[in-house]
GROMACS .gro file of C-alpha atoms in nm:
model
  407
    1SER     CA    1  15.607   8.268   5.994
    2LEU     CA    2  15.522   8.470   5.684
    3THR     CA    3  15.244   8.729   5.682
    4ALA     CA    4  15.106   8.929   5.388
    5ALA     CA    5  14.915   9.252   5.434
    6SER     CA    6  14.756   9.535   5.238
    7SER     CA    7  14.565   9.851   5.319
    8PHE     CA    8  14.235   9.698   5.198
    9SER     CA    9  14.236   9.363   5.381
   10LYS     CA   10  14.341   9.193   5.702
   11PRO     CA   11  14.692   9.043   5.731
   12LYS     CA   12  14.707   8.677   5.636
   13VAL     CA   13  14.956   8.410   5.743
   14LEU     CA   14  15.091   8.238   5.432
   15THR     CA   15  15.170   7.873   5.378
   16ALA     CA   16  15.258   7.679   5.065
   17ALA     CA   17  14.888   7.604   5.010
   18SER     CA   18  14.764   7.958   5.077
   19THR     CA   19  14.558   8.146   4.820
   20LEU     CA   20  14.579   8.524   4.826
   21LYS     CA   21  14.273   8.721   4.720
   22PHE     CA   22  14.455   9.057   4.730
   23ILE     CA   23  14.779   9.201   4.603
   24PRO     CA   24  15.013   9.218   4.906
   25GLU     CA   25  15.167   9.555   4.972
   26GLU     CA   26  15.387   9.426   5.254
   27LEU     CA   27  15.541   9.096   5.361
   28ALA     CA   28  15.646   9.042   5.724
   29VAL     CA   29  15.884   8.758   5.808
   30PHE     CA   30  15.897   8.655   6.176
   31CYS     CA   31  16.231   8.477   6.229
   32ARG     CA   32  16.322   8.223   6.496
   33ASP     CA   33  16.587   8.456   6.636
   34PHE     CA   34  16.318   8.717   6.716
   35ARG     CA   35  16.399   8.937   6.417
   36LEU     CA   36  16.116   9.093   6.218
   37LEU     CA   37  16.184   9.160   5.848
   38HIS     CA   38  15.956   9.386   5.640
   39PHE     CA   39  15.938   9.387   5.259
   40TYR     CA   40  15.731   9.654   5.082
   41PHE     CA   41  15.594   9.641   4.725
   42PRO     CA   42  15.539   9.988   4.577
   43GLU     CA   43  15.278  10.046   4.311
   44ASN     CA   44  15.527  10.150   4.045
   45GLY     CA   45  15.596   9.805   3.904
   46LEU     CA   46  15.660   9.558   4.185
   47ALA     CA   47  15.300   9.509   4.293
   48PRO     CA   48  15.206   9.270   4.008
   49GLN     CA   49  15.502   9.051   4.103
   50ALA     CA   50  15.409   9.039   4.471
   51PHE     CA   51  15.197   8.727   4.418
   52ARG     CA   52  15.489   8.527   4.281
   53VAL     CA   53  15.732   8.654   4.544
   54ALA     CA   54  15.497   8.571   4.832
   55ASN     CA   55  15.423   8.223   4.698
   56ALA     CA   56  15.792   8.152   4.632
   57ILE     CA   57  15.888   8.244   4.989
   58ALA     CA   58  15.606   8.036   5.135
   59GLN     CA   59  15.697   7.733   4.924
   60ALA     CA   60  16.067   7.765   5.007
   61ARG     CA   61  15.984   7.785   5.376
   62GLU     CA   62  15.764   7.476   5.350
   63ALA     CA   63  16.039   7.285   5.165
   64ALA     CA   64  16.302   7.384   5.421
   65ALA     CA   65  16.080   7.267   5.706
   66TRP     CA   66  16.016   6.936   5.529
   67LEU     CA   67  16.389   6.880   5.470
   68GLY     CA   68  16.455   6.955   5.834
   69ASP     CA   69  16.201   6.695   5.944
   70THR     CA   70  16.340   6.426   5.715
   71ALA     CA   71  16.695   6.507   5.821
   72GLU     CA   72  16.591   6.456   6.182
   73GLY     CA   73  16.443   6.119   6.096
   74HIS     CA   74  16.070   6.208   6.115
   75ASP     CA   75  15.858   6.110   5.815
   76GLY     CA   76  15.525   6.238   5.938
   77CYS     CA   77  15.402   5.908   6.085
   78SER     CA   78  15.331   5.845   6.450
   79CYS     CA   79  15.587   5.567   6.490
   80PRO     CA   80  15.917   5.662   6.657
   81ALA     CA   81  16.223   5.702   6.438
   82GLU     CA   82  16.510   5.458   6.463
   83GLU     CA   83  16.811   5.569   6.663
   84PRO     CA   84  17.113   5.637   6.438
   85PRO     CA   85  17.436   5.450   6.505
   86GLU     CA   86  17.677   5.605   6.752
   87GLU     CA   87  17.941   5.670   6.488
   88GLU     CA   88  17.688   5.857   6.272
   89GLU     CA   89  17.589   6.076   6.567
   90GLU     CA   90  17.952   6.171   6.628
   91GLU     CA   91  17.999   6.249   6.260
   92GLU     CA   92  17.691   6.472   6.254
   93GLU     CA   93  17.804   6.649   6.569
   94GLU     CA   94  18.139   6.720   6.409
   95GLU     CA   95  17.967   6.846   6.093
   96GLU     CA   96  17.798   7.113   6.300
   97GLY     CA   97  18.141   7.263   6.355
   98SER     CA   98  18.108   7.285   6.732
   99SER     CA   99  18.331   7.000   6.845
  100PRO     CA  100  18.667   7.084   6.682
  101THR     CA  101  18.638   7.463   6.719
  102LEU     CA  102  18.874   7.618   6.974
  103LEU     CA  103  18.710   7.898   7.171
  104PHE     CA  104  19.039   8.014   7.333
  105GLU     CA  105  18.872   8.061   7.669
  106SER     CA  106  19.089   7.801   7.843
  107LEU     CA  107  19.461   7.748   7.886
  108ARG     CA  108  19.430   7.413   7.709
  109ASP     CA  109  19.304   7.572   7.386
  110TRP     CA  110  19.598   7.815   7.370
  111GLU     CA  111  19.849   7.539   7.439
  112LYS     CA  112  19.689   7.309   7.183
  113GLU     CA  113  19.701   7.571   6.908
  114LEU     CA  114  20.059   7.669   6.994
  115GLN     CA  115  20.158   7.306   6.964
  116ARG     CA  116  19.986   7.280   6.626
  117LEU     CA  117  20.178   7.584   6.502
  118GLY     CA  118  20.507   7.434   6.618
  119ALA     CA  119  20.626   7.765   6.766
  120ALA     CA  120  20.907   7.629   6.984
  121GLY     CA  121  21.035   7.970   7.093
  122TRP     CA  122  20.705   8.080   7.248
  123ARG     CA  123  20.497   7.991   7.552
  124VAL     CA  124  20.151   8.058   7.694
  125SER     CA  125  20.148   8.323   7.964
  126ALA     CA  126  19.869   8.360   8.220
  127VAL     CA  127  19.985   8.707   8.325
  128ASN     CA  128  19.645   8.854   8.227
  129GLU     CA  129  19.436   8.576   8.380
  130ARG     CA  130  19.245   8.823   8.600
  131PHE     CA  131  19.227   9.087   8.324
  132ASP     CA  132  19.414   9.326   8.552
  133MET     CA  133  19.703   9.384   8.310
  134ALA     CA  134  19.494   9.461   7.999
  135PRO     CA  135  19.113   9.443   8.029
  136SER     CA  136  19.055   9.414   7.653
  137LEU     CA  137  19.310   9.135   7.596
  138PRO     CA  138  19.235   8.765   7.652
  139GLN     CA  139  19.341   8.583   7.967
  140TYR     CA  140  19.629   8.403   7.796
  141LEU     CA  141  19.897   8.538   7.563
  142TRP     CA  142  20.174   8.391   7.351
  143VAL     CA  143  20.504   8.545   7.460
  144PRO     CA  144  20.873   8.451   7.415
  145SER     CA  145  20.977   8.149   7.618
  146GLY     CA  146  21.268   8.333   7.777
  147LEU     CA  147  21.055   8.626   7.897
  148LEU     CA  148  20.939   8.603   8.258
  149ASP     CA  149  20.594   8.730   8.356
  150HIS     CA  150  20.761   8.962   8.606
  151ASP     CA  151  20.943   9.140   8.322
  152LEU     CA  152  20.639   9.127   8.095
  153LYS     CA  153  20.425   9.319   8.345
  154ARG     CA  154  20.642   9.628   8.306
  155THR     CA  155  20.567   9.634   7.934
  156PHE     CA  156  20.190   9.687   7.945
  157ALA     CA  157  20.201  10.056   8.039
  158HIS     CA  158  20.397  10.142   7.724
  159PHE     CA  159  20.114  10.058   7.481
  160GLN     CA  160  19.769  10.196   7.404
  161GLU     CA  161  19.500  10.022   7.609
  162ARG     CA  162  19.792   9.819   7.753
  163ARG     CA  163  19.778   9.586   7.452
  164VAL     CA  164  20.133   9.453   7.450
  165PRO     CA  165  20.305   9.272   7.160
  166ARG     CA  166  20.231   8.901   7.147
  167LEU     CA  167  20.259   8.621   6.896
  168CYS     CA  168  19.976   8.607   6.646
  169TRP     CA  169  20.085   8.324   6.415
  170HIS     CA  170  20.389   8.108   6.343
  171HIS     CA  171  20.465   8.019   5.982
  172PRO     CA  172  20.583   7.661   5.920
  173GLY     CA  173  20.888   7.807   5.745
  174GLY     CA  174  20.991   7.980   6.066
  175GLY     CA  175  20.840   8.329   6.046
  176ASP     CA  176  20.664   8.485   6.344
  177LEU     CA  177  20.374   8.729   6.308
  178LEU     CA  178  20.314   8.967   6.599
  179ARG     CA  179  20.042   9.221   6.670
  180ALA     CA  180  20.004   9.499   6.924
  181ALA     CA  181  19.865   9.848   6.977
  182SER     CA  182  20.073  10.158   6.914
  183PHE     CA  183  20.294  10.311   7.181
  184HIS     CA  184  20.138  10.517   7.455
  185PRO     CA  185  20.208  10.891   7.405
  186ALA     CA  186  20.399  10.907   7.734
  187SER     CA  187  20.601  10.596   7.657
  188GLU     CA  188  20.967  10.574   7.567
  189PRO     CA  189  21.008  10.300   7.304
  190GLY     CA  190  21.379  10.269   7.372
  191SER     CA  191  21.342  10.199   7.743
  192GLU     CA  192  21.460   9.881   7.908
  193ASP     CA  193  21.103   9.762   7.969
  194VAL     CA  194  21.030   9.713   7.598
  195ARG     CA  195  21.375   9.611   7.484
  196TRP     CA  196  21.265   9.247   7.475
  197VAL     CA  197  21.036   9.328   7.182
  198ARG     CA  198  21.336   9.388   6.957
  199GLY     CA  199  21.461   9.046   7.058
  200ALA     CA  200  21.126   8.883   6.992
  201ARG     CA  201  21.214   8.857   6.624
  202GLY     CA  202  21.462   8.591   6.723
  203ALA     CA  203  21.225   8.398   6.946
  204GLY     CA  204  21.143   8.162   6.664
  205GLY     CA  205  21.483   8.186   6.500
  206CYS     CA  206  21.367   8.412   6.214
  207PRO     CA  207  21.250   8.768   6.143
  208CYS     CA  208  20.901   8.892   6.208
  209LEU     CA  209  20.653   8.895   5.920
  210ALA     CA  210  20.485   9.212   6.042
  211PRO     CA  211  20.476   9.525   5.820
  212PRO     CA  212  20.563   9.853   5.997
  213GLY     CA  213  20.280  10.050   6.147
  214VAL     CA  214  20.026   9.768   6.144
  215PHE     CA  215  20.183   9.483   6.338
  216VAL     CA  216  20.469   9.519   6.581
  217PRO     CA  217  20.795   9.549   6.384
  218PRO     CA  218  21.102   9.463   6.591
  219ARG     CA  219  21.336   9.639   6.350
  220GLY     CA  220  21.358  10.017   6.343
  221TRP     CA  221  21.234  10.080   6.695
  222ARG     CA  222  21.560  10.219   6.815
  223GLY     CA  223  21.512  10.521   6.591
  224TRP     CA  224  21.136  10.544   6.637
  225LYS     CA  225  21.133  10.916   6.710
  226GLY     CA  226  21.318  10.987   6.389
  227ALA     CA  227  21.088  10.772   6.178
  228PRO     CA  228  20.859  10.926   5.914
  229PRO     CA  229  20.521  11.050   6.039
  230HIS     CA  230  20.328  10.760   5.887
  231ARG     CA  231  20.546  10.519   6.086
  232ARG     CA  232  20.517  10.714   6.408
  233ASP     CA  233  20.139  10.728   6.392
  234PRO     CA  234  20.001  10.384   6.287
  235PRO     CA  235  19.653  10.358   6.131
  236GLU     CA  236  19.563  10.128   6.402
  237PRO     CA  237  19.639  10.267   6.751
  238SER     CA  238  19.415  10.029   6.947
  239ASP     CA  239  19.489   9.691   6.780
  240ARG     CA  240  19.119   9.602   6.783
  241ASP     CA  241  18.998   9.662   6.428
  242LEU     CA  242  19.229   9.656   6.126
  243ASN     CA  243  19.480   9.435   6.304
  244CYS     CA  244  19.205   9.175   6.345
  245LEU     CA  245  19.135   9.198   5.973
  246LEU     CA  246  19.497   9.183   5.856
  247ALA     CA  247  19.605   8.914   6.101
  248SER     CA  248  19.317   8.695   5.984
  249LEU     CA  249  19.385   8.750   5.614
  250VAL     CA  250  19.755   8.669   5.652
  251GLN     CA  251  19.668   8.340   5.819
  252LEU     CA  252  19.393   8.269   5.569
  253LEU     CA  253  19.649   8.298   5.290
  254GLY     CA  254  19.933   8.117   5.462
  255ASP     CA  255  19.771   7.848   5.676
  256PRO     CA  256  19.566   7.570   5.510
  257HIS     CA  257  19.410   7.488   5.848
  258ALA     CA  258  19.251   7.836   5.857
  259ARG     CA  259  19.077   7.756   5.528
  260SER     CA  260  18.899   7.455   5.678
  261LEU     CA  261  18.563   7.511   5.843
  262PRO     CA  262  18.670   7.435   6.204
  263GLY     CA  263  19.000   7.616   6.147
  264PHE     CA  264  18.821   7.926   6.018
  265GLN     CA  265  18.590   7.926   6.319
  266SER     CA  266  18.889   7.897   6.553
  267LEU     CA  267  19.059   8.181   6.365
  268VAL     CA  268  18.760   8.411   6.420
  269GLN     CA  269  18.751   8.313   6.787
  270ARG     CA  270  19.119   8.394   6.842
  271GLU     CA  271  19.179   8.701   6.623
  272TRP     CA  272  18.840   8.869   6.668
  273VAL     CA  273  18.646   8.741   6.969
  274ALA     CA  274  18.931   8.674   7.213
  275ALA     CA  275  19.141   8.963   7.079
  276GLY     CA  276  18.872   9.212   7.178
  277HIS     CA  277  18.706   9.337   6.860
  278PRO     CA  278  18.418   9.562   6.978
  279PHE     CA  279  18.140   9.381   6.792
  280PRO     CA  280  17.841   9.561   6.954
  281ARG     CA  281  17.976   9.905   6.865
  282ARG     CA  282  18.109   9.821   6.519
  283LEU     CA  283  17.793   9.636   6.413
  284GLY     CA  284  17.567   9.900   6.566
  285LEU     CA  285  17.396   9.654   6.800
  286LEU     CA  286  17.403   9.880   7.105
  287CYS     CA  287  17.523  10.230   7.026
  288ARG     CA  288  17.261  10.375   6.798
  289ASP     CA  289  17.334  10.709   6.961
  290SER     CA  290  17.702  10.686   6.859
  291PRO     CA  291  17.700  10.617   6.483
  292ARG     CA  292  18.063  10.724   6.456
  293GLU     CA  293  18.167  10.401   6.625
  294GLU     CA  294  17.993  10.186   6.365
  295ALA     CA  295  18.225  10.027   6.109
  296PRO     CA  296  18.173   9.702   5.917
  297VAL     CA  297  18.526   9.572   5.980
  298PHE     CA  298  18.418   9.214   6.045
  299LEU     CA  299  18.184   9.220   5.745
  300LEU     CA  300  18.477   9.343   5.535
  301PHE     CA  301  18.671   9.037   5.648
  302LEU     CA  302  18.385   8.810   5.542
  303ASP     CA  303  18.376   8.983   5.205
  304CYS     CA  304  18.752   8.941   5.160
  305THR     CA  305  18.716   8.574   5.249
  306TRP     CA  306  18.438   8.539   4.993
  307GLN     CA  307  18.660   8.700   4.726
  308LEU     CA  308  18.933   8.444   4.797
  309LEU     CA  309  18.679   8.162   4.804
  310TRP     CA  310  18.544   8.272   4.467
  311GLN     CA  311  18.894   8.272   4.313
  312PHE     CA  312  19.026   7.953   4.476
  313PRO     CA  313  18.722   7.734   4.560
  314ALA     CA  314  18.927   7.412   4.579
  315ASP     CA  315  19.142   7.553   4.862
  316PHE     CA  316  18.856   7.613   5.105
  317GLY     CA  317  18.668   7.357   5.310
  318PHE     CA  318  18.356   7.576   5.344
  319THR     CA  319  18.113   7.744   5.107
  320GLU     CA  320  17.960   8.086   5.064
  321ALA     CA  321  17.649   7.948   5.236
  322PHE     CA  322  17.859   7.924   5.554
  323LEU     CA  323  17.980   8.283   5.513
  324LEU     CA  324  17.623   8.404   5.459
  325ALA     CA  325  17.508   8.221   5.772
  326LEU     CA  326  17.791   8.382   5.971
  327HIS     CA  327  17.706   8.723   5.826
  328ASP     CA  328  17.338   8.692   5.921
  329SER     CA  329  17.422   8.558   6.266
  330SER     CA  330  17.647   8.853   6.344
  331PHE     CA  331  17.338   9.075   6.375
  332SER     CA  332  17.142   8.826   6.583
  333PRO     CA  333  17.113   8.881   6.960
  334TYR     CA  334  17.070   8.506   7.003
  335PHE     CA  335  17.445   8.427   7.015
  336SER     CA  336  17.704   8.529   7.273
  337THR     CA  337  17.984   8.560   7.016
  338PHE     CA  338  17.887   8.909   6.900
  339ARG     CA  339  17.723   9.044   7.216
  340PHE     CA  340  18.047   9.148   7.389
  341SER     CA  341  18.353   9.359   7.313
  342CYS     CA  342  18.612   9.147   7.490
  343GLN     CA  343  18.663   8.829   7.689
  344ARG     CA  344  18.640   9.012   8.021
  345GLN     CA  345  18.291   9.144   7.940
  346ARG     CA  346  18.186   8.798   7.836
  347ARG     CA  347  18.303   8.654   8.170
  348HIS     CA  348  18.149   8.923   8.386
  349SER     CA  349  17.856   9.017   8.158
  350SER     CA  350  17.937   9.385   8.206
  351VAL     CA  351  17.809   9.488   7.863
  352PRO     CA  352  17.513   9.725   7.820
  353ARG     CA  353  17.218   9.490   7.802
  354LEU     CA  354  17.017   9.422   7.492
  355PRO     CA  355  16.638   9.405   7.525
  356SER     CA  356  16.568   9.123   7.770
  357GLN     CA  357  16.431   8.796   7.637
  358THR     CA  358  16.404   8.631   7.979
  359TYR     CA  359  16.062   8.564   8.131
  360ARG     CA  360  16.032   8.625   8.505
  361PRO     CA  361  15.701   8.532   8.672
  362VAL     CA  362  15.541   8.745   8.938
  363GLY     CA  363  15.686   8.665   9.279
  364SER     CA  364  16.014   8.533   9.137
  365TRP     CA  365  16.091   8.174   9.039
  366PRO     CA  366  15.977   7.873   9.244
  367GLY     CA  367  16.268   7.679   9.385
  368PRO     CA  368  16.289   7.329   9.536
  369GLY     CA  369  16.004   7.269   9.778
  370GLY     CA  370  15.804   7.562   9.646
  371LEU     CA  371  16.055   7.825   9.770
  372ARG     CA  372  16.099   8.138   9.566
  373GLY     CA  373  16.436   8.240   9.431
  374SER     CA  374  16.631   8.368   9.132
  375PRO     CA  375  16.645   8.172   8.807
  376HIS     CA  376  16.959   8.012   8.673
  377THR     CA  377  17.188   8.238   8.472
  378CYS     CA  378  17.064   8.265   8.114
  379THR     CA  379  17.360   8.193   7.888
  380PHE     CA  380  17.356   8.240   7.513
  381PRO     CA  381  17.524   7.981   7.291
  382PRO     CA  382  17.822   8.066   7.068
  383VAL     CA  383  17.748   8.120   6.703
  384TRP     CA  384  17.928   7.794   6.619
  385ALA     CA  385  17.640   7.595   6.772
  386TRP     CA  386  17.478   7.589   6.429
  387GLY     CA  387  17.232   7.320   6.534
  388ARG     CA  388  17.040   7.579   6.738
  389ARG     CA  389  16.938   7.760   6.420
  390TYR     CA  390  17.001   7.536   6.118
  391THR     CA  391  16.897   7.181   6.038
  392ARG     CA  392  17.155   6.914   5.959
  393GLN     CA  393  17.054   6.935   5.596
  394GLN     CA  394  17.131   7.306   5.593
  395GLN     CA  395  17.456   7.260   5.783
  396ARG     CA  396  17.582   7.013   5.523
  397GLN     CA  397  17.567   7.298   5.273
  398PHE     CA  398  17.837   7.475   5.476
  399TRP     CA  399  18.096   7.211   5.377
  400ASN     CA  400  18.269   7.231   5.039
  401PRO     CA  401  18.278   6.882   4.881
  402ALA     CA  402  18.533   7.002   4.623
  403GLY     CA  403  18.767   7.146   4.886
  404PRO     CA  404  19.065   6.987   5.059
  405PRO     CA  405  19.005   6.698   5.300
  406ALA     CA  406  18.900   6.800   5.648
  407PRO     CA  407  19.186   6.809   5.902
   0.00000   0.00000   0.00000
């Protein structure tokens, strides 16, 4: 809802047909995701324009609500709308971007994506299935096919936060892109436990595409101690911020699938959500008392994507409206995608809690037969469930009609 207020009159809820009898000094927008937005009009020039701004917002809101009703099949009459054909329902469900998006929370998703990449020299390892090897890494990793999990376990202790090298992307031409954290200070890079990393460059039959100091470079590790200081001390010791950004941009430039809407969503899920980017801290959703941990790394990625979209619009299957929706949703507590710092927290819900939005009646919840008990677990949807927040008409604006055909 939209409310206008001033110091000389009572607040008034605005609609498209509203008539204001005062110059609004403040507009309050109450959003569906429980956000409250305030807009102030100072007296030094903006106040005379407040009428037009308030009316424009009210009319736009009314038009959006009307489009949403017509898109749902309701025309304002009391008769029920006709059921759409089954094929049309499936098409609309796919347009929401939820069906083809891989969340990388199951073994099947990792195997399916590895098969799409055609990385014959790599396999899916479940060595971290219980998150006991590396709490901030996902349950499943892409590792060389010839490397046994028994040998891989000895590698974790050599890297910061135990984030071992693993495959990030396989280029159709044969290149393999790896990412990992920097070496642990007490580690010996030349030890037998990490010698397989130097051989990982041959897992796909070609050299690694990773630049030194950012992604794991197989070459030059033998003389790591004698390397220049900037190569001994990467800019990214934890593999949870800039590596997410660079890994995503490399794939955005080199993989047409990542430039489609479902492919882009899957890319964010794999390289940011599953890879353990600390969204709550970087976006400032939880740690207001620790501003040093705030950094708009993910928003920088969205901006870089927008720059590429602006230069090469015909190569992208989505629009800037989609990027704006993703930007706005990143600050919303309504979605589970940005509420956690890693997959383990998402599974065990061990994140510091946001303000509760769950209603609990006095005396607990009534169960079957009138018995009292605890309510079902309140789960938040992923951000890719766009239908929870946007109408089908609005979701169609996410798709670029001038872009390449959808995969």
